[in-house]
CSV table of N, CA and C in Angstrom, one decimal:
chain,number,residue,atom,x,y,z
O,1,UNK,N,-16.5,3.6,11.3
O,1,UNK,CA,-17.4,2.8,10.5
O,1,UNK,C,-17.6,1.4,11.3
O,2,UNK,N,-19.3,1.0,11.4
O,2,UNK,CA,-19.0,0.3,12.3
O,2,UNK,C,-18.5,-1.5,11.1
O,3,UNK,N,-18.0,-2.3,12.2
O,3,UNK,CA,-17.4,-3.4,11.3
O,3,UNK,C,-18.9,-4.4,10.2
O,4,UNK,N,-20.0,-4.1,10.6
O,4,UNK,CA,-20.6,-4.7,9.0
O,4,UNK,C,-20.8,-3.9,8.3
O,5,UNK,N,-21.1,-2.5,8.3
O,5,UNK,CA,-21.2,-1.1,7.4
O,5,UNK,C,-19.7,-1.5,6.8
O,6,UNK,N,-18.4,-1.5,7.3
O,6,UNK,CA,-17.4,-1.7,6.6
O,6,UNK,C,-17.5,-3.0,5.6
O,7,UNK,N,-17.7,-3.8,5.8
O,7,UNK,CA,-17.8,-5.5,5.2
O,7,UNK,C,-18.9,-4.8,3.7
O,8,UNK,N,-20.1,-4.5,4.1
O,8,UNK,CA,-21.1,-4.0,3.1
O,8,UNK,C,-20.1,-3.0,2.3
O,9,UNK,N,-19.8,-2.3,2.7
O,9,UNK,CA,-19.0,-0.8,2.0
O,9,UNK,C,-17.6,-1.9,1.0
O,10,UNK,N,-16.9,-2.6,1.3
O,10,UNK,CA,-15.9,-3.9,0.5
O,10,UNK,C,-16.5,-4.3,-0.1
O,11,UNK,N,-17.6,-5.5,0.0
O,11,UNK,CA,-18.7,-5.7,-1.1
O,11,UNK,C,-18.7,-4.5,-2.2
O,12,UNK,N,-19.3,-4.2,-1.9
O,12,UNK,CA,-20.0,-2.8,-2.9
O,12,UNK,C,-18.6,-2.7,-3.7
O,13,UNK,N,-17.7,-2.0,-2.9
O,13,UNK,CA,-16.6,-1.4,-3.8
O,13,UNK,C,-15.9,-2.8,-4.9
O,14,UNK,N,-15.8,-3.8,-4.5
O,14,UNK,CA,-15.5,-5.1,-5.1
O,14,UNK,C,-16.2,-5.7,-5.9
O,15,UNK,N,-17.4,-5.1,-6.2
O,15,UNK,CA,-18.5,-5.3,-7.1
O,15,UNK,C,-18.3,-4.7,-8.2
O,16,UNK,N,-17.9,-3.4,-7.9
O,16,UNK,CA,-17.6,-1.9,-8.6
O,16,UNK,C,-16.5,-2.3,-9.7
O,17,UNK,N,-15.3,-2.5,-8.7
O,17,UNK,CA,-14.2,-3.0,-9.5
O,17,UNK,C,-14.3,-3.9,-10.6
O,18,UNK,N,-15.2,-5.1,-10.1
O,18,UNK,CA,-15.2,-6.5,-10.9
O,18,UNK,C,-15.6,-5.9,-12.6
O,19,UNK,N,-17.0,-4.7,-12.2
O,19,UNK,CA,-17.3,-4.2,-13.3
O,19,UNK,C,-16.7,-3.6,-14.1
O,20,UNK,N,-15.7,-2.5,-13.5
O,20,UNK,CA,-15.0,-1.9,-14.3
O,20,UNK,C,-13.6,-2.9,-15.1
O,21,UNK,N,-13.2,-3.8,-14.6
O,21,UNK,CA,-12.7,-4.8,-14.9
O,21,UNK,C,-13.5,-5.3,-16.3
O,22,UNK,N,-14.7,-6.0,-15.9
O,22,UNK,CA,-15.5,-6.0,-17.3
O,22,UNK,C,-15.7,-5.4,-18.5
O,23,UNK,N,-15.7,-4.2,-17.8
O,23,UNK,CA,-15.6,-3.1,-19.0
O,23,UNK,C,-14.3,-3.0,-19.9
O,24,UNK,N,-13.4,-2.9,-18.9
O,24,UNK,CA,-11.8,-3.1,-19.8
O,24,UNK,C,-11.8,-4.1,-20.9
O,25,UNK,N,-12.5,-5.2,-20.4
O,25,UNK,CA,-12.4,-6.5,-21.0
O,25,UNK,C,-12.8,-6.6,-22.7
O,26,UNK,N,-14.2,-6.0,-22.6
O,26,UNK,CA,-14.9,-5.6,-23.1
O,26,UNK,C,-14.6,-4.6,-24.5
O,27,UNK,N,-13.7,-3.3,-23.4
O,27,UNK,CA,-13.3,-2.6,-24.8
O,27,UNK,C,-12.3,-2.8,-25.6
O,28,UNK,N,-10.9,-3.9,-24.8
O,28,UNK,CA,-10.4,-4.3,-25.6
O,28,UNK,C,-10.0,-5.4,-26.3
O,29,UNK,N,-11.5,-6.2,-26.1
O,29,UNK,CA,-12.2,-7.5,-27.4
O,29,UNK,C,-12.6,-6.5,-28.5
O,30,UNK,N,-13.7,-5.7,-27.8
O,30,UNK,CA,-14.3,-5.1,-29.4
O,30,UNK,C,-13.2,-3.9,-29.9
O,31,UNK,N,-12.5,-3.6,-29.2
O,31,UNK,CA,-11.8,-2.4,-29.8
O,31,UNK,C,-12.5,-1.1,-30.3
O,32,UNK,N,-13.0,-0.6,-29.2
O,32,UNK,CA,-13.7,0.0,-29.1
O,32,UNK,C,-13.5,1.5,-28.5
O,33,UNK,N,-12.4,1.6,-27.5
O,33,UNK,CA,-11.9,2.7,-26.9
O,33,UNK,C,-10.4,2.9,-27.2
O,34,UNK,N,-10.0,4.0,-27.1
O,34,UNK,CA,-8.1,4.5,-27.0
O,34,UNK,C,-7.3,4.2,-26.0
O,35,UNK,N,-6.4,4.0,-26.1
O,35,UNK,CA,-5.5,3.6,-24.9
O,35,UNK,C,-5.5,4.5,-23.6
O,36,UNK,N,-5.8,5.4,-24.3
O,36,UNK,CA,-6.0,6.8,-23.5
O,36,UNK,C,-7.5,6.5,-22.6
O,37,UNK,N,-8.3,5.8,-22.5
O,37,UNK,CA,-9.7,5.6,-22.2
O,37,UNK,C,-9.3,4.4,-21.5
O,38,UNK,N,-8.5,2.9,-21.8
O,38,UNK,CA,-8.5,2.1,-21.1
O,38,UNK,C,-7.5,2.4,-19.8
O,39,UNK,N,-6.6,3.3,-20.0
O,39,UNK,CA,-5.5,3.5,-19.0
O,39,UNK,C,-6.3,4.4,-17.8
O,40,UNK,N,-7.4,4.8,-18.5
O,40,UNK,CA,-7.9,5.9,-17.4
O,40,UNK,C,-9.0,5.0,-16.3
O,41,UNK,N,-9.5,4.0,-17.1
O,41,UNK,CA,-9.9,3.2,-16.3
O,41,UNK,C,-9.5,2.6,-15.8
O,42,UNK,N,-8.6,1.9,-16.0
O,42,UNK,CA,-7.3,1.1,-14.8
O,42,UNK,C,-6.7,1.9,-13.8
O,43,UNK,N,-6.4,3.2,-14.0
O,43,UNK,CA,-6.3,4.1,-13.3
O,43,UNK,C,-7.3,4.3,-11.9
O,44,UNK,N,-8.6,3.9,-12.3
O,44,UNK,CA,-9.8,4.2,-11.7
O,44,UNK,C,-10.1,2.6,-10.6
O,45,UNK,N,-9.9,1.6,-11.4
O,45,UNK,CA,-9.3,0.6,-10.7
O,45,UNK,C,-8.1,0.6,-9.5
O,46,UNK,N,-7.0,0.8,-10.2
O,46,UNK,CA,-6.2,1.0,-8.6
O,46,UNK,C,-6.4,1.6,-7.9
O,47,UNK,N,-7.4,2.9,-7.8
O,47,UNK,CA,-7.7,3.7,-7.0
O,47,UNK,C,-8.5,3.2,-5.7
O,48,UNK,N,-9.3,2.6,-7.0
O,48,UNK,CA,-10.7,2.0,-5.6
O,48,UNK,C,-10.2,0.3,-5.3
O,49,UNK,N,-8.9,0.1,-5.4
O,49,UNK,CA,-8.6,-1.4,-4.3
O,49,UNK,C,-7.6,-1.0,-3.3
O,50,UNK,N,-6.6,0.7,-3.7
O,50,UNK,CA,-6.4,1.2,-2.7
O,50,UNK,C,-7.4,1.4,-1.7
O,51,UNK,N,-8.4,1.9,-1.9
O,51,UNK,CA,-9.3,2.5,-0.9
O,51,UNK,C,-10.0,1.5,-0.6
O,52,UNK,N,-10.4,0.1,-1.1
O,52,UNK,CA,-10.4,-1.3,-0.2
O,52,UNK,C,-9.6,-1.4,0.9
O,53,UNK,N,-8.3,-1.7,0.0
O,53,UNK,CA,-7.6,-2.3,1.3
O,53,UNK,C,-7.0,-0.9,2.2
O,54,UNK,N,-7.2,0.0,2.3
O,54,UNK,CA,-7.5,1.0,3.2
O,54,UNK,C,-8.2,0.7,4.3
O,55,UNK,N,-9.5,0.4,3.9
O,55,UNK,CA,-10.7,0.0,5.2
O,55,UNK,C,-10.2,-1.1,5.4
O,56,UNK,N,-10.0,-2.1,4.9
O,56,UNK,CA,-9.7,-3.5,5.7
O,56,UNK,C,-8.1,-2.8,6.5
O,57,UNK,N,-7.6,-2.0,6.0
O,57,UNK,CA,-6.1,-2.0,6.9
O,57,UNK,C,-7.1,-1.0,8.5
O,58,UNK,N,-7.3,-0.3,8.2
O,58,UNK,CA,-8.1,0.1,9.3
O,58,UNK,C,-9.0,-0.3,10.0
O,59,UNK,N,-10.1,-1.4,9.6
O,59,UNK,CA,-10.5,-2.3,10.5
O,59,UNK,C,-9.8,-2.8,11.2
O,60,UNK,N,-8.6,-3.9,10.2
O,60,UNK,CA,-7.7,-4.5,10.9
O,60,UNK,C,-6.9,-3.4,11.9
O,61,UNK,N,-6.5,-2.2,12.2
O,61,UNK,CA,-6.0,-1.4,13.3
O,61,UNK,C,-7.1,-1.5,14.5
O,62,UNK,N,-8.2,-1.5,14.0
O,62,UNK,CA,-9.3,-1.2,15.3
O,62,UNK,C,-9.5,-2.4,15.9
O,63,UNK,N,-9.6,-3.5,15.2
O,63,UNK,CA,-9.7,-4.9,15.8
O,63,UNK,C,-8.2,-5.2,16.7
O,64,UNK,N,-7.3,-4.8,16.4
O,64,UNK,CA,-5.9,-4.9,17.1
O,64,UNK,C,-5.7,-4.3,18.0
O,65,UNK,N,-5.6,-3.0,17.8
O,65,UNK,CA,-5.2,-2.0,18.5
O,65,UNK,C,-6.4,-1.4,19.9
O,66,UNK,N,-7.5,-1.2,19.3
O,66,UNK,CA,-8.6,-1.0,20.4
O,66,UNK,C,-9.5,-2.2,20.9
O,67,UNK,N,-9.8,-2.7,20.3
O,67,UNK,CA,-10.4,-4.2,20.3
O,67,UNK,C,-11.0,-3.9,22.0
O,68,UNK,N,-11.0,-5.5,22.0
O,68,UNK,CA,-11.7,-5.5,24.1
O,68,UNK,C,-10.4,-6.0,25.1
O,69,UNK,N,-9.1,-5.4,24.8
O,69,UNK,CA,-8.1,-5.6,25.3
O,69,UNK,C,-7.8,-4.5,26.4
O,70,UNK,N,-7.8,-5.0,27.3
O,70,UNK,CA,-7.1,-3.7,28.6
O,70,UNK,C,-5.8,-3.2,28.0
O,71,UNK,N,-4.5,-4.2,27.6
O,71,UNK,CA,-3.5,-3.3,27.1
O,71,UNK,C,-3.3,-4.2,25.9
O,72,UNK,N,-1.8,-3.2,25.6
O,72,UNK,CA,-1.4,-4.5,24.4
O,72,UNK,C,0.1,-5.2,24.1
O,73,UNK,N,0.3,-6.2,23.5
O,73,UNK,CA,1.7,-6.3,24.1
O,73,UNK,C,2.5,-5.7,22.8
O,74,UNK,N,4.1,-5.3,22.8
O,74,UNK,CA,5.2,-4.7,22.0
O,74,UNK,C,4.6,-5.6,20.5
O,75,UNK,N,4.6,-6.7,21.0
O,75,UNK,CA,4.4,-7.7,19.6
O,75,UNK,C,3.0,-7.4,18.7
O,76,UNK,N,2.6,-7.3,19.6
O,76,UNK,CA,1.3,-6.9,19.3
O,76,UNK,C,1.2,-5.6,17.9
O,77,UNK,N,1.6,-4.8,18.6
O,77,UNK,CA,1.2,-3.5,18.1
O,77,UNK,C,2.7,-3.2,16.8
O,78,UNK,N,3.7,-4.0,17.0
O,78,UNK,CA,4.6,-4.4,15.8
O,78,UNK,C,4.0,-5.3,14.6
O,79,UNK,N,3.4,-6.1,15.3
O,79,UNK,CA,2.1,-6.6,14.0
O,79,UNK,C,1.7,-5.6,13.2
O,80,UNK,N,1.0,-5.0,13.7
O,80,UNK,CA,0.1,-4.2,13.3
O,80,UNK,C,1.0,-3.2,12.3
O,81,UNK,N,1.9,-2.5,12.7
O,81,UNK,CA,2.8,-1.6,11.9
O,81,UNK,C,3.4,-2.6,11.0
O,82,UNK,N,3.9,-3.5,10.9
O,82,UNK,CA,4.2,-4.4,10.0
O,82,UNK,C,3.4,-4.6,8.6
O,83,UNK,N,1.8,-4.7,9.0
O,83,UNK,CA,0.9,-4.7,7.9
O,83,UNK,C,0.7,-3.9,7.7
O,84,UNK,N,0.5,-2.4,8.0
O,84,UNK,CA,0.8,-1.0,7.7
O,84,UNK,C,2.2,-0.9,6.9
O,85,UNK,N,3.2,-0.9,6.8
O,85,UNK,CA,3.8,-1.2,6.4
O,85,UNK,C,3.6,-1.8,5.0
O,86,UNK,N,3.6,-2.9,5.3
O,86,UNK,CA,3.2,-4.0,4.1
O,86,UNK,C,2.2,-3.2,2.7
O,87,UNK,N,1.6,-2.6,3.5
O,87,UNK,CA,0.3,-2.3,2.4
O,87,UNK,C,0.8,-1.0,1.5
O,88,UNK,N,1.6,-0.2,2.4
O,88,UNK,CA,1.9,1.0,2.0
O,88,UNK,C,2.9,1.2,1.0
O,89,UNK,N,3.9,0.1,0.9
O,89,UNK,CA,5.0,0.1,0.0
O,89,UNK,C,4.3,-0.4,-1.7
């Protein structure tokens, strides 16, 4: 994905979220849905900020790791597993 198709594709999905967020908000002012309906949407929620920070973790690998660098140094590429790391726990 090239890096503004990815930036557009965050947008979008971060829009997505905000709404479904809204919505939660929404049904449980009016009381309106079952817990069973709000948990499924929050469910739906974590899903798609995993799959955000997904693409930002993999931009961030392609900017690192391939980038316009002839090599890379130890430290370097321990960064990078470090935020892999990070995101994954």
């Amino acid at each position: 994905m090239a890096r503004e198709d990815a930036k557009k594709d965050i947008i979008n999905r971060l829009r997505t979220i905000k709404g479904h967020i809204a919505g939660i908000e929404k049904m449980i002012e009016e009381d309106t849905k079952t817990c069973e309906d709000i948990l499924l949407q929050i469910a739906a929620i974590r899903a798609s900020v995993h799959k955000v920070g997904l693409i930002i973790l993999e931009e961030h690998a392609k900017d690192c790791l391939i980038g316009d660098k002839e090599s890379l140094s130890k430290e370097e590429v321990e960064n990078v597993l470090k935020t892999i790391v990070k995101f994954v726990k």
